[in-house]
Coordinates of C-alpha atoms in Angstrom, one line a residue:
Chain N
M1 CA 80.5 -34.9 -19.7
D2 CA 78.1 -34.3 -16.8
H3 CA 78.2 -31.3 -14.4
A4 CA 79.6 -33.2 -11.5
S5 CA 82.7 -34.2 -13.3
T6 CA 83.4 -30.8 -14.6
D7 CA 83.1 -29.5 -11.1
E8 CA 85.6 -32.1 -10.0
I9 CA 88.1 -31.2 -12.5
K10 CA 87.6 -27.5 -11.7
S11 CA 88.2 -28.2 -8.0
Q12 CA 91.2 -30.2 -8.6
A13 CA 92.8 -27.5 -10.9
P14 CA 95.2 -25.2 -9.1
A15 CA 93.7 -21.9 -8.0
R16 CA 94.5 -19.1 -10.6
P17 CA 98.2 -18.4 -9.8
G18 CA 99.3 -15.1 -8.6
R19 CA 95.9 -13.6 -7.9
L20 CA 96.6 -12.9 -4.2
S21 CA 100.2 -12.0 -4.8
E22 CA 99.2 -9.6 -7.5
F23 CA 96.8 -8.1 -5.0
W24 CA 99.5 -7.8 -2.3
Y25 CA 102.0 -6.3 -5.0
Y26 CA 99.5 -3.4 -5.6
F27 CA 98.5 -3.1 -2.0
R28 CA 102.1 -3.0 -0.8
E29 CA 102.7 -0.1 -3.1
N30 CA 100.5 2.2 -1.1
R31 CA 102.6 2.9 1.8
G32 CA 99.6 4.5 3.8
A33 CA 97.6 1.3 3.3
V34 CA 100.4 -0.8 4.8
I35 CA 100.7 1.5 7.8
G36 CA 96.9 1.2 8.2
L37 CA 97.1 -2.5 8.1
W38 CA 99.6 -2.5 10.8
I39 CA 97.6 -0.2 13.0
F40 CA 94.5 -2.3 12.3
A41 CA 96.4 -5.5 13.2
A42 CA 97.4 -3.8 16.5
F43 CA 93.7 -2.9 17.1
V44 CA 92.6 -6.4 16.5
I45 CA 95.2 -7.7 18.9
V46 CA 94.2 -5.3 21.6
A47 CA 90.5 -6.1 21.1
A48 CA 91.2 -9.8 21.5
G49 CA 93.6 -9.5 24.4
A50 CA 92.0 -6.6 26.3
N51 CA 91.6 -8.9 29.3
L52 CA 95.3 -9.7 29.4
L53 CA 96.6 -6.3 28.4
A54 CA 94.5 -4.1 30.7
P55 CA 96.2 -3.5 34.1
Y56 CA 92.7 -3.2 35.9
D57 CA 89.1 -4.1 35.4
P58 CA 87.5 -1.4 33.2
T59 CA 84.7 -0.8 35.7
E60 CA 86.8 -1.0 39.0
Q61 CA 86.6 2.4 40.8
F62 CA 89.6 3.7 42.9
R63 CA 87.6 6.1 44.9
E64 CA 90.7 7.8 46.4
F65 CA 92.2 8.3 42.7
T66 CA 89.5 10.3 40.8
L67 CA 90.7 12.4 37.9
V68 CA 94.4 11.6 38.2
P69 CA 96.3 13.1 35.1
P70 CA 98.4 10.8 32.9
F71 CA 101.8 9.9 34.3
W72 CA 103.8 12.7 32.5
A73 CA 101.7 15.5 33.7
D74 CA 101.9 17.2 37.2
G75 CA 100.3 14.9 39.9
G76 CA 100.4 11.9 37.5
N77 CA 100.8 8.5 38.8
F78 CA 102.5 5.5 37.3
A79 CA 99.9 3.2 38.6
F80 CA 97.5 4.8 36.0
P81 CA 99.5 5.6 33.0
L82 CA 96.8 7.5 31.2
G83 CA 95.2 8.8 34.3
T84 CA 91.6 8.0 35.7
D85 CA 88.2 9.3 35.0
P86 CA 85.8 11.1 37.4
L87 CA 84.9 7.9 39.1
G88 CA 88.5 6.7 39.6
R89 CA 88.4 4.2 36.7
D90 CA 91.7 3.5 34.9
M91 CA 91.5 5.2 31.6
L92 CA 94.1 2.8 29.8
S93 CA 92.0 -0.2 30.9
R94 CA 88.8 1.4 29.7
L95 CA 90.4 2.3 26.4
L96 CA 91.7 -1.2 25.8
H97 CA 88.3 -2.7 26.5
G98 CA 86.8 -0.1 24.3
A99 CA 88.7 -1.5 21.3
R100 CA 86.8 -4.7 21.9
Y101 CA 83.4 -3.0 21.5
S102 CA 84.4 -1.0 18.5
F103 CA 85.8 -4.0 16.8
F104 CA 82.7 -6.0 17.7
V105 CA 80.5 -3.3 16.3
G106 CA 82.5 -3.1 13.0
I107 CA 82.4 -6.9 12.4
V108 CA 78.7 -7.4 13.2
V109 CA 77.4 -4.3 11.4
V110 CA 79.5 -5.1 8.2
S111 CA 78.6 -8.7 8.3
V112 CA 74.9 -8.2 8.7
A113 CA 74.8 -5.3 6.3
A114 CA 76.9 -6.9 3.6
F115 CA 75.0 -10.3 3.9
G116 CA 71.6 -8.7 3.6
G117 CA 72.7 -6.2 1.0
I118 CA 74.4 -8.7 -1.3
L119 CA 71.5 -11.0 -1.0
I120 CA 68.9 -8.3 -1.8
G121 CA 71.2 -6.8 -4.5
L122 CA 71.5 -10.2 -6.2
L123 CA 67.9 -10.6 -6.1
A124 CA 67.3 -7.2 -7.5
G125 CA 69.8 -8.0 -10.3
F126 CA 68.3 -11.2 -11.5
A127 CA 64.6 -10.7 -10.6
P128 CA 62.0 -9.5 -13.1
K129 CA 62.0 -5.8 -13.6
W130 CA 59.1 -5.0 -11.3
V131 CA 60.7 -6.8 -8.3
D132 CA 63.8 -4.8 -9.1
T133 CA 61.9 -1.6 -9.1
I134 CA 60.3 -2.3 -5.8
I135 CA 63.6 -3.1 -4.1
M136 CA 65.4 -0.2 -5.5
R137 CA 62.5 2.3 -4.4
I138 CA 62.7 0.9 -0.9
M139 CA 66.4 1.5 -0.9
D140 CA 65.8 5.0 -2.1
I141 CA 63.5 5.6 0.7
I142 CA 66.0 4.5 3.3
L143 CA 68.7 6.5 1.7
A144 CA 66.5 9.7 1.8
F145 CA 66.9 9.8 5.6
P146 CA 70.3 11.2 6.9
S147 CA 71.8 8.0 8.3
L148 CA 72.6 9.1 11.7
L149 CA 69.0 10.6 12.1
L150 CA 67.4 7.4 11.0
A151 CA 69.7 5.2 13.2
L152 CA 68.8 7.6 16.1
V153 CA 65.0 7.2 15.6
L154 CA 65.4 3.4 15.2
V155 CA 67.3 3.2 18.5
A156 CA 64.6 5.3 20.1
I157 CA 62.1 2.7 18.9
L158 CA 64.2 -0.4 19.9
G159 CA 65.4 1.1 23.1
P160 CA 69.0 2.5 23.6
S161 CA 71.5 -0.3 23.9
L162 CA 74.6 -1.3 21.9
T163 CA 72.9 -4.2 20.2
N164 CA 70.1 -1.9 19.0
A165 CA 72.5 0.6 17.8
M166 CA 74.2 -2.1 15.8
I167 CA 71.0 -3.2 14.3
A168 CA 70.1 0.4 13.4
I169 CA 73.5 1.1 11.7
A170 CA 73.3 -2.2 9.8
I171 CA 69.9 -1.3 8.4
V172 CA 71.1 2.2 7.5
L173 CA 74.3 1.0 5.8
Q174 CA 72.7 -2.0 3.9
P175 CA 71.3 0.0 0.9
H176 CA 74.8 0.8 -0.2
Y177 CA 75.6 -2.8 -0.6
V178 CA 72.3 -3.5 -2.5
R179 CA 73.1 -0.8 -5.0
L180 CA 76.7 -1.9 -5.5
T181 CA 75.8 -5.6 -5.9
R182 CA 73.0 -4.8 -8.1
A183 CA 75.1 -2.4 -10.3
S184 CA 77.8 -5.1 -10.6
V185 CA 75.4 -7.8 -11.5
M186 CA 73.7 -5.7 -14.1
S187 CA 77.1 -5.2 -15.8
E188 CA 78.2 -8.8 -15.5
R189 CA 74.9 -10.5 -16.4
G190 CA 75.2 -9.7 -20.0
K191 CA 78.7 -11.1 -20.5
D192 CA 79.5 -14.2 -22.4
Y193 CA 80.7 -16.4 -19.5
V194 CA 77.3 -16.0 -17.8
T195 CA 75.4 -16.8 -21.1
S196 CA 77.5 -19.8 -21.5
A197 CA 77.0 -20.9 -18.0
R198 CA 73.3 -20.6 -18.5
V199 CA 73.4 -22.5 -21.9
V200 CA 75.2 -25.3 -20.2
G201 CA 72.2 -25.5 -17.9
A202 CA 73.2 -23.7 -14.6
G203 CA 70.2 -23.1 -12.5
L204 CA 69.5 -19.6 -11.1
P205 CA 71.0 -20.1 -7.7
R206 CA 74.1 -21.2 -9.2
L207 CA 74.2 -18.4 -11.7
M208 CA 73.7 -16.0 -8.9
F209 CA 76.1 -17.3 -6.2
I210 CA 78.8 -19.2 -8.0
T211 CA 78.9 -17.7 -11.6
V212 CA 78.3 -14.0 -11.1
L213 CA 78.8 -13.1 -7.4
P214 CA 82.6 -13.7 -7.3
N215 CA 83.1 -11.4 -10.1
C216 CA 81.2 -8.6 -8.2
L217 CA 83.1 -8.8 -4.9
A218 CA 85.9 -6.2 -5.6
P219 CA 83.8 -3.1 -5.1
I220 CA 81.9 -4.8 -2.2
I221 CA 85.0 -5.6 -0.3
V222 CA 86.2 -2.0 -0.6
Q223 CA 82.7 -1.0 0.7
A224 CA 83.0 -3.4 3.5
A225 CA 86.3 -1.7 4.7
L226 CA 84.9 1.8 4.4
S227 CA 81.6 0.9 6.2
F228 CA 83.6 -0.8 8.9
S229 CA 84.9 2.7 9.8
T230 CA 81.4 4.3 9.3
A231 CA 79.9 1.7 11.7
I232 CA 82.6 2.5 14.3
L233 CA 82.0 6.3 14.0
D234 CA 78.2 6.0 14.0
A235 CA 78.2 3.7 17.0
A236 CA 80.4 6.1 18.9
A237 CA 78.2 9.0 17.8
L238 CA 75.0 7.2 19.1
G239 CA 77.0 6.4 22.3
F240 CA 77.9 10.0 22.6
L241 CA 74.2 11.1 22.2
G242 CA 73.2 8.6 24.8
M243 CA 71.5 6.2 22.4
G244 CA 74.3 3.6 22.0
A245 CA 76.1 1.6 24.7
Q246 CA 75.1 2.6 28.1
P247 CA 77.3 3.5 31.0
P248 CA 79.4 1.9 32.6
T249 CA 80.2 0.0 29.3
P250 CA 83.6 1.3 28.3
E251 CA 82.7 2.0 24.7
W252 CA 84.6 5.1 23.4
G253 CA 81.7 7.3 22.3
T254 CA 79.9 6.6 25.6
M255 CA 83.2 7.5 27.5
L256 CA 83.2 10.7 25.7
A257 CA 79.6 11.5 26.7
D258 CA 80.5 10.8 30.4
A259 CA 83.6 13.0 30.1
R260 CA 81.7 16.1 28.6
E261 CA 81.2 18.0 31.7
F262 CA 84.9 17.7 32.6
I263 CA 86.3 19.0 29.4
L264 CA 87.8 22.1 30.9
R265 CA 89.1 20.4 34.0
A266 CA 90.5 17.2 32.8
W267 CA 91.7 17.1 29.2
W268 CA 92.6 13.5 29.2
V269 CA 89.2 12.1 29.9
V270 CA 88.1 13.7 26.6
T271 CA 91.3 13.5 24.6
F272 CA 92.1 9.7 24.7
P273 CA 88.7 8.1 23.8
G274 CA 88.4 10.4 20.8
L275 CA 92.0 9.8 19.8
A276 CA 91.3 6.1 19.9
I277 CA 88.4 6.4 17.5
L278 CA 90.2 8.6 15.1
V279 CA 93.4 6.4 14.9
T280 CA 91.3 3.2 14.4
V281 CA 89.0 4.9 11.8
L282 CA 91.9 6.4 10.0
A283 CA 93.7 3.2 9.9
I284 CA 90.7 1.5 8.4
N285 CA 90.3 4.2 5.9
L286 CA 93.9 4.0 4.8
M287 CA 93.5 0.4 4.4
G288 CA 90.3 0.9 2.4
D289 CA 92.1 3.2 0.0
G290 CA 94.8 0.6 -0.5
L291 CA 92.2 -2.0 -1.1
R292 CA 90.5 0.1 -3.8
D293 CA 93.7 0.8 -5.6
A294 CA 94.7 -2.9 -5.5
L295 CA 91.2 -4.4 -6.4
D296 CA 89.8 -1.8 -8.8
P297 CA 91.2 -2.4 -12.2
K298 CA 89.9 0.9 -13.5
L299 CA 91.9 2.9 -11.0
K300 CA 94.8 0.5 -11.1
R301 CA 98.1 2.2 -12.0
S302 CA 96.4 5.6 -12.4
Chain O
M1 CA 65.1 17.3 -21.3
L2 CA 61.4 17.5 -20.2
K3 CA 61.0 13.7 -20.7
Y4 CA 64.1 13.2 -18.4
F5 CA 62.7 15.6 -15.8
L6 CA 59.2 13.9 -15.8
A7 CA 60.9 10.5 -15.4
R8 CA 62.9 11.6 -12.4
L9 CA 59.7 13.3 -11.0
L10 CA 57.9 9.9 -11.4
T11 CA 60.4 8.1 -9.2
F12 CA 60.1 10.9 -6.7
L13 CA 56.5 10.2 -5.8
P14 CA 56.7 6.7 -4.7
T15 CA 59.7 7.5 -2.6
F16 CA 57.7 10.5 -1.1
V17 CA 54.8 8.2 -0.1
G18 CA 57.3 5.7 1.2
V19 CA 58.9 8.3 3.4
T20 CA 55.6 9.4 4.9
L21 CA 54.7 5.8 5.4
I22 CA 58.0 5.1 7.3
S23 CA 57.8 8.3 9.5
F24 CA 54.1 7.5 10.2
S25 CA 54.8 3.9 11.1
F26 CA 57.7 4.7 13.3
I27 CA 55.6 6.5 15.9
R28 CA 53.2 3.7 16.0
L29 CA 56.0 1.4 16.8
L30 CA 57.7 3.6 19.5
P31 CA 57.3 2.1 23.0
G32 CA 54.9 3.7 25.3
D33 CA 51.5 5.1 24.7
P34 CA 51.8 8.6 23.4
I35 CA 48.7 9.9 25.3
I36 CA 50.1 8.7 28.7
V37 CA 53.4 10.2 27.8
M38 CA 51.7 13.4 27.1
A39 CA 49.9 13.3 30.5
G40 CA 53.3 13.2 32.2
E41 CA 53.7 12.5 35.7
R42 CA 50.3 13.9 36.8
G43 CA 48.4 11.2 35.0
M44 CA 44.9 11.7 33.6
S45 CA 41.3 10.4 34.2
E46 CA 39.9 7.8 31.9
E47 CA 37.5 10.2 30.4
R48 CA 40.2 12.7 29.5
Y49 CA 42.3 9.9 28.0
N50 CA 39.4 8.6 25.8
A51 CA 38.6 12.0 24.8
L52 CA 42.4 12.7 23.7
M53 CA 42.4 9.2 22.0
Q54 CA 39.5 10.5 20.0
E55 CA 41.0 14.0 19.4
F56 CA 44.3 12.5 18.0
G57 CA 42.4 10.0 16.0
F58 CA 44.2 7.1 17.7
D59 CA 41.0 5.2 18.0
Q60 CA 40.6 5.0 14.2
P61 CA 41.7 2.0 12.1
I62 CA 45.3 2.3 11.2
L63 CA 44.7 2.9 7.4
V64 CA 42.2 5.7 8.1
Q65 CA 44.9 7.3 10.4
Y66 CA 47.5 7.1 7.7
W67 CA 45.2 8.7 5.2
D68 CA 44.4 11.5 7.6
Y69 CA 48.1 11.9 8.1
L70 CA 48.9 12.0 4.4
L71 CA 46.1 14.5 3.9
G72 CA 47.6 16.6 6.7
V73 CA 51.0 16.3 5.2
V74 CA 50.1 17.6 1.8
Q75 CA 48.3 20.6 3.4
G76 CA 51.2 21.4 5.6
D77 CA 49.5 20.2 8.9
L78 CA 51.8 17.9 10.9
G79 CA 49.9 18.0 14.2
Q80 CA 51.1 19.8 17.3
S81 CA 54.1 19.3 19.6
F82 CA 53.2 17.5 22.8
V83 CA 55.5 19.8 24.7
T84 CA 55.1 23.2 23.3
K85 CA 51.6 22.7 21.8
R86 CA 52.7 24.6 18.7
P87 CA 52.3 23.2 15.2
V88 CA 55.1 21.0 14.2
W89 CA 55.2 22.8 10.8
D90 CA 55.7 26.1 12.3
E91 CA 58.3 25.1 14.7
F92 CA 60.3 23.3 12.0
F93 CA 60.4 26.4 9.8
A94 CA 61.0 28.7 12.8
L95 CA 64.3 26.7 13.7
F96 CA 65.2 25.8 10.2
P97 CA 67.1 29.2 9.4
A98 CA 69.5 28.5 12.2
T99 CA 70.5 25.2 10.7
L100 CA 70.5 26.6 7.2
E101 CA 72.7 29.4 8.3
L102 CA 75.1 27.0 10.0
S103 CA 75.1 24.6 7.0
I104 CA 75.6 27.3 4.4
C105 CA 78.6 28.7 6.3
A106 CA 80.0 25.3 6.8
M107 CA 79.8 24.6 3.0
I108 CA 81.3 27.9 2.1
F109 CA 84.2 27.1 4.6
A110 CA 84.5 23.7 3.1
V111 CA 84.6 24.9 -0.6
M112 CA 86.9 27.9 0.0
L113 CA 89.5 25.5 1.6
G114 CA 88.7 22.3 -0.2
L115 CA 88.7 23.4 -3.6
P116 CA 92.0 25.1 -3.7
A117 CA 93.6 22.2 -1.7
G118 CA 92.3 19.7 -4.2
V119 CA 93.6 21.7 -7.1
I120 CA 97.0 22.3 -5.6
A121 CA 97.3 18.6 -4.7
A122 CA 96.4 17.6 -8.2
V123 CA 98.8 19.9 -9.9
N124 CA 101.6 18.8 -7.6
R125 CA 100.8 15.2 -7.8
G126 CA 102.9 13.0 -5.7
K127 CA 104.9 15.9 -4.4
L128 CA 105.0 17.4 -0.9
P129 CA 101.7 19.6 -1.0
D130 CA 99.8 16.7 -2.6
R131 CA 100.9 14.3 0.2
L132 CA 100.4 16.8 2.9
F133 CA 96.9 18.0 1.8
M134 CA 95.6 14.5 1.2
S135 CA 96.9 13.2 4.5
I136 CA 95.1 16.1 6.3
A137 CA 92.0 15.4 4.1
L138 CA 92.0 11.7 5.2
V139 CA 92.3 12.8 8.9
G140 CA 89.4 15.1 8.4
Y141 CA 87.4 12.4 6.7
S142 CA 88.0 9.9 9.5
M143 CA 87.2 12.6 12.2
P144 CA 84.7 11.8 14.9
I145 CA 83.2 15.3 14.8
F146 CA 81.8 15.3 18.3
W147 CA 85.2 14.9 19.6
W148 CA 86.7 17.3 17.2
A149 CA 84.1 19.9 18.7
L150 CA 85.2 19.1 22.3
L151 CA 88.8 19.5 21.4
L152 CA 88.2 22.9 19.7
I153 CA 86.2 24.0 22.8
I154 CA 89.1 22.9 25.0
V155 CA 91.6 24.9 23.0
F156 CA 89.6 28.0 21.8
S157 CA 87.2 28.4 24.5
G158 CA 88.8 27.0 27.5
N159 CA 92.5 27.8 27.1
L160 CA 92.4 30.9 24.8
G161 CA 88.9 32.3 25.8
M162 CA 88.3 33.3 22.2
T163 CA 85.0 31.8 21.4
P164 CA 81.8 31.1 23.2
V165 CA 80.5 27.6 23.6
S166 CA 76.9 27.8 23.0
G167 CA 74.0 29.6 21.3
R168 CA 73.9 31.9 18.5
I169 CA 74.5 35.3 20.1
D170 CA 75.4 36.9 23.5
L171 CA 72.4 37.3 25.7
L172 CA 73.2 41.1 25.8
Y173 CA 71.8 41.6 22.5
Y174 CA 68.2 41.4 21.8
F175 CA 66.3 42.2 18.5
D176 CA 63.4 40.7 16.6
S177 CA 64.3 38.2 14.0
T178 CA 63.5 39.4 10.5
T179 CA 65.3 36.9 8.3
G180 CA 66.1 34.1 10.8
F181 CA 69.8 34.5 9.9
M182 CA 71.6 35.7 12.9
L183 CA 74.4 37.3 10.7
I184 CA 72.0 39.3 8.8
D185 CA 69.7 40.1 11.7
S186 CA 72.6 41.3 13.8
L187 CA 73.7 43.7 11.0
L188 CA 70.2 45.0 10.6
S189 CA 69.8 45.6 14.3
G190 CA 72.5 48.1 14.1
Q191 CA 73.6 47.3 17.6
E192 CA 77.3 47.7 18.2
G193 CA 79.1 44.4 18.6
A194 CA 76.1 42.3 17.7
F195 CA 77.4 41.2 14.5
R196 CA 80.9 40.3 15.9
S197 CA 79.2 38.3 18.6
A198 CA 77.2 36.3 16.0
V199 CA 80.3 35.6 14.0
R200 CA 82.2 34.4 17.2
H201 CA 79.4 32.0 18.0
L202 CA 79.3 30.6 14.5
I203 CA 83.1 29.9 14.0
L204 CA 83.5 26.7 16.1
P205 CA 80.2 25.1 14.8
V206 CA 81.1 26.0 11.2
I207 CA 84.6 24.5 11.5
V208 CA 83.1 21.3 13.2
L209 CA 80.4 20.8 10.6
G210 CA 82.5 21.8 7.7
T211 CA 85.4 19.4 8.4
I212 CA 84.0 16.3 6.7
P213 CA 82.6 18.2 3.6
L214 CA 86.0 19.9 3.4
A215 CA 87.8 16.5 3.3
V216 CA 85.4 15.0 0.8
I217 CA 85.5 18.2 -1.4
A218 CA 89.4 18.2 -1.3
R219 CA 89.7 14.5 -2.3
Q220 CA 87.0 14.8 -5.0
T221 CA 88.5 17.9 -6.5
R222 CA 92.0 16.1 -6.7
S223 CA 90.6 13.1 -8.4
A224 CA 88.4 15.0 -10.9
M225 CA 91.3 17.4 -11.7
L226 CA 93.6 14.5 -12.2
E227 CA 91.3 13.0 -14.8
V228 CA 90.8 16.2 -16.7
L229 CA 94.4 17.2 -16.6
S230 CA 95.2 13.9 -18.8
E231 CA 92.7 15.0 -21.5
D232 CA 93.8 16.1 -24.9
Y233 CA 92.4 19.6 -24.9
I234 CA 94.5 20.4 -21.8
R235 CA 97.6 19.4 -23.8
T236 CA 96.4 21.5 -26.6
A237 CA 96.0 24.4 -24.2
R238 CA 99.5 23.9 -22.9
A239 CA 100.9 23.6 -26.4
K240 CA 99.2 26.9 -27.4
G241 CA 101.5 28.5 -24.6
L242 CA 98.9 29.4 -22.1
T243 CA 100.2 29.9 -18.6
P244 CA 99.8 26.9 -16.2
A245 CA 97.6 29.0 -14.0
R246 CA 95.2 29.6 -16.8
V247 CA 95.3 26.0 -17.9
N248 CA 94.8 24.6 -14.4
G249 CA 92.6 27.3 -13.1
I250 CA 90.3 27.8 -16.1
H251 CA 90.3 25.1 -18.6
A252 CA 90.8 22.2 -16.2
L253 CA 89.0 23.4 -13.1
R254 CA 85.8 24.3 -15.0
N255 CA 85.3 20.7 -16.3
A256 CA 86.5 19.2 -13.0
L257 CA 83.9 21.1 -11.2
I258 CA 80.9 19.0 -12.6
P259 CA 81.6 15.9 -10.4
V260 CA 82.6 18.2 -7.5
I261 CA 79.2 20.0 -7.6
T262 CA 77.4 16.8 -7.7
V263 CA 79.2 15.7 -4.6
I264 CA 78.5 19.0 -2.9
G265 CA 74.8 18.6 -3.8
L266 CA 74.6 15.0 -2.5
M267 CA 76.3 16.1 0.8
V268 CA 73.0 17.7 2.3
G269 CA 72.3 14.4 4.0
T270 CA 75.8 14.4 5.5
L271 CA 75.3 18.0 6.6
L272 CA 72.1 17.4 8.4
A273 CA 73.5 14.3 10.1
G274 CA 76.4 16.4 11.1
A275 CA 74.2 19.1 12.3
I276 CA 72.5 16.8 14.7
L277 CA 75.9 16.4 16.5
T278 CA 77.1 19.8 16.0
E279 CA 74.0 21.6 17.2
T280 CA 73.6 19.3 20.2
I281 CA 77.2 20.1 21.4
F282 CA 77.0 23.8 20.8
S283 CA 73.4 24.2 22.0
W284 CA 72.6 25.6 18.5
P285 CA 68.8 26.1 18.3
G286 CA 68.3 24.4 15.0
I287 CA 66.4 21.3 13.7
G288 CA 69.1 18.9 14.6
K289 CA 69.1 19.7 18.3
W290 CA 65.3 20.0 18.1
M291 CA 65.1 16.5 16.8
V292 CA 67.5 15.0 19.4
D293 CA 65.6 16.8 22.1
S294 CA 62.2 15.6 20.9
I295 CA 63.5 12.1 20.6
F296 CA 64.5 12.1 24.3
R297 CA 61.3 13.8 25.3
R298 CA 59.2 11.3 23.3
D299 CA 57.6 14.2 21.5
Y300 CA 56.1 11.9 18.9
P301 CA 54.5 14.5 16.5
V302 CA 57.6 16.4 16.3
V303 CA 59.8 13.3 15.7
Q304 CA 57.4 12.1 13.0
G305 CA 56.9 15.5 11.2
G306 CA 60.6 16.4 11.6
L307 CA 61.9 13.1 10.3
M308 CA 59.5 13.4 7.1
L309 CA 60.3 17.1 6.5
I310 CA 64.1 16.4 6.5
A311 CA 63.8 13.4 4.4
V312 CA 61.6 15.2 1.8
M313 CA 64.1 18.1 1.8
V314 CA 67.0 15.7 1.2
M315 CA 65.0 14.2 -1.6
I316 CA 64.2 17.4 -3.2
V317 CA 67.7 18.6 -3.1
N318 CA 68.8 15.3 -4.7
L319 CA 66.2 15.7 -7.4
T320 CA 67.4 19.2 -8.2
V321 CA 71.0 18.0 -8.3
D322 CA 70.1 15.1 -10.7
V323 CA 68.0 17.4 -12.9
L324 CA 70.8 20.1 -12.9
Y325 CA 73.4 17.5 -13.8
G326 CA 71.2 16.2 -16.6
F327 CA 71.1 19.8 -17.8
I328 CA 74.9 20.3 -17.6
N329 CA 75.8 16.8 -18.8
P330 CA 73.4 15.5 -21.7
K331 CA 75.0 12.0 -21.6
I332 CA 73.1 11.4 -18.4
R333 CA 69.7 12.0 -19.9
K334 CA 70.1 9.2 -22.4
R335 CA 70.0 6.5 -19.7

């Protein structure tokens, strides 16, 4: 029997039954994870539909309505449910649009870091020992720098902007994926199914991406969820330090930086953007915990 | 043991060279000519420019520059700050005690609350204290600490007027720095109220910097305790009739501490990253704020030297943790 027909038979065979439902079964058991999932879904909807949901343009300045408090406070105005900032921009609209930036940051950073990290990790796991050593030393070097500091210096080199902040954060997060992938590859590589695939004549690329990689994905998926929240936090921190998104972009960290001088006069300009960051990050971390419980067989049922 | 130590040391050297290489090349990649930046708005004549190029060695081939830099690093010479004209090495170690004091206090805060919280959660697994503490820990773990700092300032400094918002001590007090640690110096000075002022300045930054380590330690302690509590020797200890406090507090905790201590050791990087934000917000004169200020001022020698020193420090701490861990847990050495 040649390879092509084996493949055909495989692709026609039904997917292993119950894998997804088993996953959902364990995921659902963790109530926090389900709550996290709902909040995250709401966050995605807000990010996607910010244009429709926001009452105003996030950069529109209502000069006669600066620093209006939220509607329930004294002097509040129903036209601006969460108040306005020092330039008279509607807080609610800015927050809704901010979700878009944070979501974008998370998706791009995780995709870039995971893609690069998995590729390099697979390479390290399969390459000769000396290549592996060089790759892992380089990762050690990147990890020796505190991540935020390294990102800060990288952004200083590239120039402060949201895009450069994302590049910097992706570079800083990527070694974690390399280490995870390599460790999984190392433990999978010696197993019988890999040997048999090799004996049957599978080439190196096939071994790497089709035989081994799917079996290494569980920890990587968990890491992806956790680094999604790290990416949002770091991007907001860079924005807060003036090295991320630049004003008037309604990015949550940048909004906080703008609001700093008003903290004792207008609590709402400080409270809401941070609350938005916290709730989003918390939801993703809750989801990440649930993913780990559901995907990691070692911790299963513990 | 010695072999293990030497092997670990051997991986340290290439990483060290890599770290110097990275911090060296960053500065060459930064936009703008450093000499022109140094001249500031006044500008400078061409002769002066060329003289400075020569003085800093920027006219040399890049490899020669790197070699000179590496020689300097080994001898503790990291060049001078463009702004203050003081050696980077001296500035770093003058400011370092402020960061160290803040970090140590933050770690004490995190361990004092996180360890008991983790133990209580593990012992009451699934019950109210467990759920409560772990929910709080997850919130702490997800906290954008720069926002947390602003909230604390609003409540404690703004509304209650209890804590100052910047610096290490009131301007009223002046004394020479002997140890560099404000808490100790203020006590030594013997001035009335100086120590209290130092403590009040320290409280908010410590809470802010300690929040994420606190959450991590609580979570780690809980999971380490849960693992240990299912071991046979714990059952034996219980069967012998030891009190729960003794079993949990002594037999279990002692072994659960090993992974916890490792986590604490590996948190230096997190602490330093947190110090960047905390020190910037509270105008705390430590290396975090120094680095941020230098990045904004384009003070290249400081950015380069500070980046390298911080990375080397993190590496030394990680190496120490690794070696200690190998010392405590012989299984590690075998790998």
